[in-house]
CSV table of C-alpha atoms in Angstrom, one decimal:
chain,number,residue,atom,x,y,z
A,1,GLU,CA,-25.4,45.3,-38.4
A,2,ARG,CA,-25.8,49.0,-37.3
A,3,ARG,CA,-25.1,50.3,-34.0
A,4,TRP,CA,-25.8,53.9,-32.6
A,5,LEU,CA,-23.4,55.3,-30.4
A,6,ARG,CA,-23.8,58.5,-28.8
A,7,THR,CA,-20.8,60.6,-28.6
A,8,GLY,CA,-22.1,63.9,-28.2
A,9,PRO,CA,-25.3,66.0,-29.0
A,10,PRO,CA,-25.4,64.8,-32.7
A,11,MET,CA,-26.2,61.1,-33.3
A,12,VAL,CA,-23.5,59.2,-35.2
A,13,GLU,CA,-23.9,56.0,-37.0
A,14,LYS,CA,-21.1,53.5,-36.9
A,15,VAL,CA,-21.1,50.6,-39.2
A,16,ARG,CA,-19.4,47.4,-38.2
A,17,SER,CA,-17.8,45.3,-40.8
A,18,ASP,CA,-19.1,41.8,-40.9
A,19,THR,CA,-15.9,40.3,-42.1
A,20,ARG,CA,-15.0,38.7,-38.6
A,21,THR,CA,-18.3,37.3,-37.6
A,22,PRO,CA,-18.1,34.1,-39.4
A,23,ASP,CA,-14.7,33.2,-37.9
A,24,ARG,CA,-16.1,34.1,-34.5
A,25,ARG,CA,-19.2,31.8,-35.0
A,26,ARG,CA,-16.8,29.0,-36.1
A,27,ARG,CA,-14.7,29.3,-33.3
A,28,HIS,CA,-17.6,29.5,-30.7
A,29,ARG,CA,-18.9,26.3,-32.4
A,30,ARG,CA,-15.5,24.4,-32.1
A,31,LEU,CA,-15.5,25.6,-28.3
A,32,LEU,CA,-19.0,24.6,-27.8
A,33,TRP,CA,-18.8,21.0,-29.2
A,34,PRO,CA,-16.2,19.7,-26.6
A,35,LEU,CA,-18.1,21.4,-23.8
A,36,LEU,CA,-21.5,19.9,-24.9
A,37,VAL,CA,-19.8,16.5,-25.2
A,38,SER,CA,-18.2,16.7,-21.7
A,39,VAL,CA,-21.5,17.8,-20.1
A,40,THR,CA,-23.3,15.1,-21.8
A,41,LEU,CA,-20.8,12.5,-20.6
A,42,ILE,CA,-20.8,13.8,-17.1
A,43,GLY,CA,-24.7,13.7,-17.3
A,44,LEU,CA,-24.5,9.9,-18.5
A,45,LEU,CA,-22.2,9.1,-15.6
A,46,PHE,CA,-24.5,10.6,-13.0
A,47,ILE,CA,-27.6,8.9,-14.7
A,48,GLY,CA,-26.1,5.4,-15.5
A,49,VAL,CA,-22.9,4.6,-13.8
A,50,TYR,CA,-23.2,6.0,-10.2
A,51,PRO,CA,-26.7,4.3,-9.7
A,52,THR,CA,-25.4,1.0,-11.2
A,53,ARG,CA,-22.5,1.0,-8.7
A,54,THR,CA,-25.0,1.9,-5.8
A,55,TYR,CA,-27.3,-0.9,-7.0
A,56,LEU,CA,-24.5,-3.5,-7.2
A,57,ALA,CA,-23.1,-2.5,-3.8
A,58,GLN,CA,-26.5,-2.8,-2.3
A,59,ARG,CA,-27.2,-6.2,-3.9
A,60,ALA,CA,-23.8,-7.6,-2.3
A,61,SER,CA,-24.7,-6.2,0.9
A,62,LEU,CA,-28.2,-7.7,0.6
A,63,GLY,CA,-26.7,-11.3,-0.2
A,64,CYS,CA,-24.3,-10.9,2.9
A,65,ALA,CA,-27.1,-9.9,5.2
A,66,GLN,CA,-29.4,-13.0,3.9
A,67,HIS,CA,-26.3,-15.5,4.5
A,68,GLN,CA,-26.0,-13.9,7.9
A,69,LEU,CA,-29.7,-14.3,8.7
A,70,GLU,CA,-29.3,-18.0,7.7
A,71,VAL,CA,-26.5,-18.5,9.9
A,72,LEU,CA,-28.5,-17.0,12.8
A,73,LYS,CA,-31.4,-19.0,12.0
A,74,ALA,CA,-29.5,-22.2,12.1
A,75,GLU,CA,-27.9,-21.1,15.5
A,76,ASN,CA,-31.4,-20.4,17.1
A,77,ASP,CA,-32.5,-23.8,16.0
A,78,LYS,CA,-29.5,-25.4,17.7
A,79,LEU,CA,-29.9,-23.2,20.8
A,80,ASP,CA,-33.9,-24.1,20.9
A,81,GLN,CA,-32.8,-28.1,20.8
A,82,ARG,CA,-30.4,-27.6,23.6
A,83,VAL,CA,-33.0,-25.7,25.6
A,84,GLN,CA,-35.2,-28.5,25.2
A,85,ALA,CA,-32.4,-31.0,26.3
A,86,LEU,CA,-31.6,-29.2,29.4
A,87,ASP,CA,-35.3,-29.0,30.5
A,88,THR,CA,-35.1,-32.9,31.1
A,89,ASP,CA,-34.2,-34.5,34.4
A,90,ALA,CA,-31.5,-36.7,32.9
A,91,GLU,CA,-29.5,-34.0,31.2
A,92,ILE,CA,-29.6,-31.9,34.4
A,93,GLU,CA,-28.3,-34.8,36.5
A,94,ARG,CA,-25.6,-35.6,34.0
A,95,LEU,CA,-24.4,-31.9,33.9
A,96,ALA,CA,-24.4,-31.8,37.8
A,97,ARG,CA,-22.2,-34.8,37.9
A,98,GLU,CA,-19.9,-34.0,35.2
A,99,GLN,CA,-19.3,-30.4,35.5
A,100,TYR,CA,-20.0,-29.7,39.3
A,101,ASN,CA,-19.1,-32.9,40.8
A,102,LEU,CA,-22.4,-33.4,42.6
A,103,VAL,CA,-24.0,-36.6,43.7
A,104,LEU,CA,-27.7,-37.7,44.8
A,105,PRO,CA,-28.4,-38.2,48.6
A,106,GLY,CA,-27.1,-41.4,49.6
A,107,GLU,CA,-24.2,-41.7,47.1
A,108,GLU,CA,-20.6,-41.4,48.0
A,109,ALA,CA,-18.3,-39.2,45.8
A,110,TYR,CA,-14.8,-40.3,45.3
A,111,ALA,CA,-12.0,-37.8,44.0
A,112,ILE,CA,-9.0,-39.2,42.5
A,113,LEU,CA,-5.9,-37.0,43.0
A,114,PRO,CA,-3.3,-36.5,40.3
A,115,ALA,CA,-0.2,-38.1,40.6
A,116,ALA,CA,2.8,-36.2,42.4
A,117,PRO,CA,5.0,-34.2,40.3
A,118,ALA,CA,8.4,-35.8,39.3
A,119,PRO,CA,11.3,-34.7,41.6
A,120,ILE,CA,13.4,-32.1,40.4
A,121,THR,CA,16.8,-33.3,39.5
A,122,LEU,CA,19.8,-30.5,39.0
A,123,PRO,CA,23.1,-31.4,37.9
A,124,ARG,CA,25.8,-31.4,40.6
A,125,VAL,CA,27.9,-28.6,39.1
A,126,TRP,CA,28.7,-25.1,40.1
A,127,PRO,CA,25.7,-22.8,39.6
A,128,PHE,CA,23.3,-25.5,40.7
A,129,THR,CA,25.1,-26.9,43.9
A,130,GLY,CA,23.8,-24.4,46.5
A,131,LEU,CA,20.4,-24.6,44.9
A,132,ALA,CA,20.4,-28.4,45.1
A,133,GLU,CA,21.5,-28.3,48.8
A,134,LYS,CA,18.4,-26.0,49.6
A,135,LEU,CA,16.0,-28.2,47.8
A,136,ASP,CA,17.3,-31.5,48.9
A,137,PRO,CA,18.1,-31.7,52.7
A,138,ALA,CA,20.0,-34.9,52.0
A,139,PRO,CA,23.9,-34.5,51.6
A,140,PRO,CA,25.1,-34.9,48.0
A,141,ALA,CA,26.4,-38.4,47.2
A,142,THR,CA,30.0,-38.6,46.6
A,143,GLY,CA,32.1,-41.0,44.5
A,144,SER,CA,34.0,-42.4,47.5
A,145,THR,CA,32.8,-44.7,50.2
A,146,PRO,CA,33.4,-43.9,53.7
A,147,SER,CA,35.9,-46.2,55.4
A,148,GLY,CA,35.3,-47.3,59.1
């Protein structure tokens, strides 16, 4: 390979030796193959792996959404049945009696009060003596009997 270099007014021909070019070509080829392999692998990742992962994630999401839709449809069916039941006079009367303690005109309502709570019993020892006297107006019973 000849190259012409201009170093001044006359043209000088410089001849390069071609002894190094095959070594350079081999070195470039050795560097080029790993680069091509890595670019190809990255391309395969972008083409194959990432869309596949996205597809699988969307498929799982779709399955979850379908299950949720089935559950909501079942709940809607239950609520529709409840609405139909509440539309009857018998159900309205039952709920009025149970939840709101209402009666029809002419009926009498009775309320049963809960039992009285058990009395508080405190031991007759030091930290409770003053409290027991304040809670119980009767004098505390002593072990001796009054003589008269």
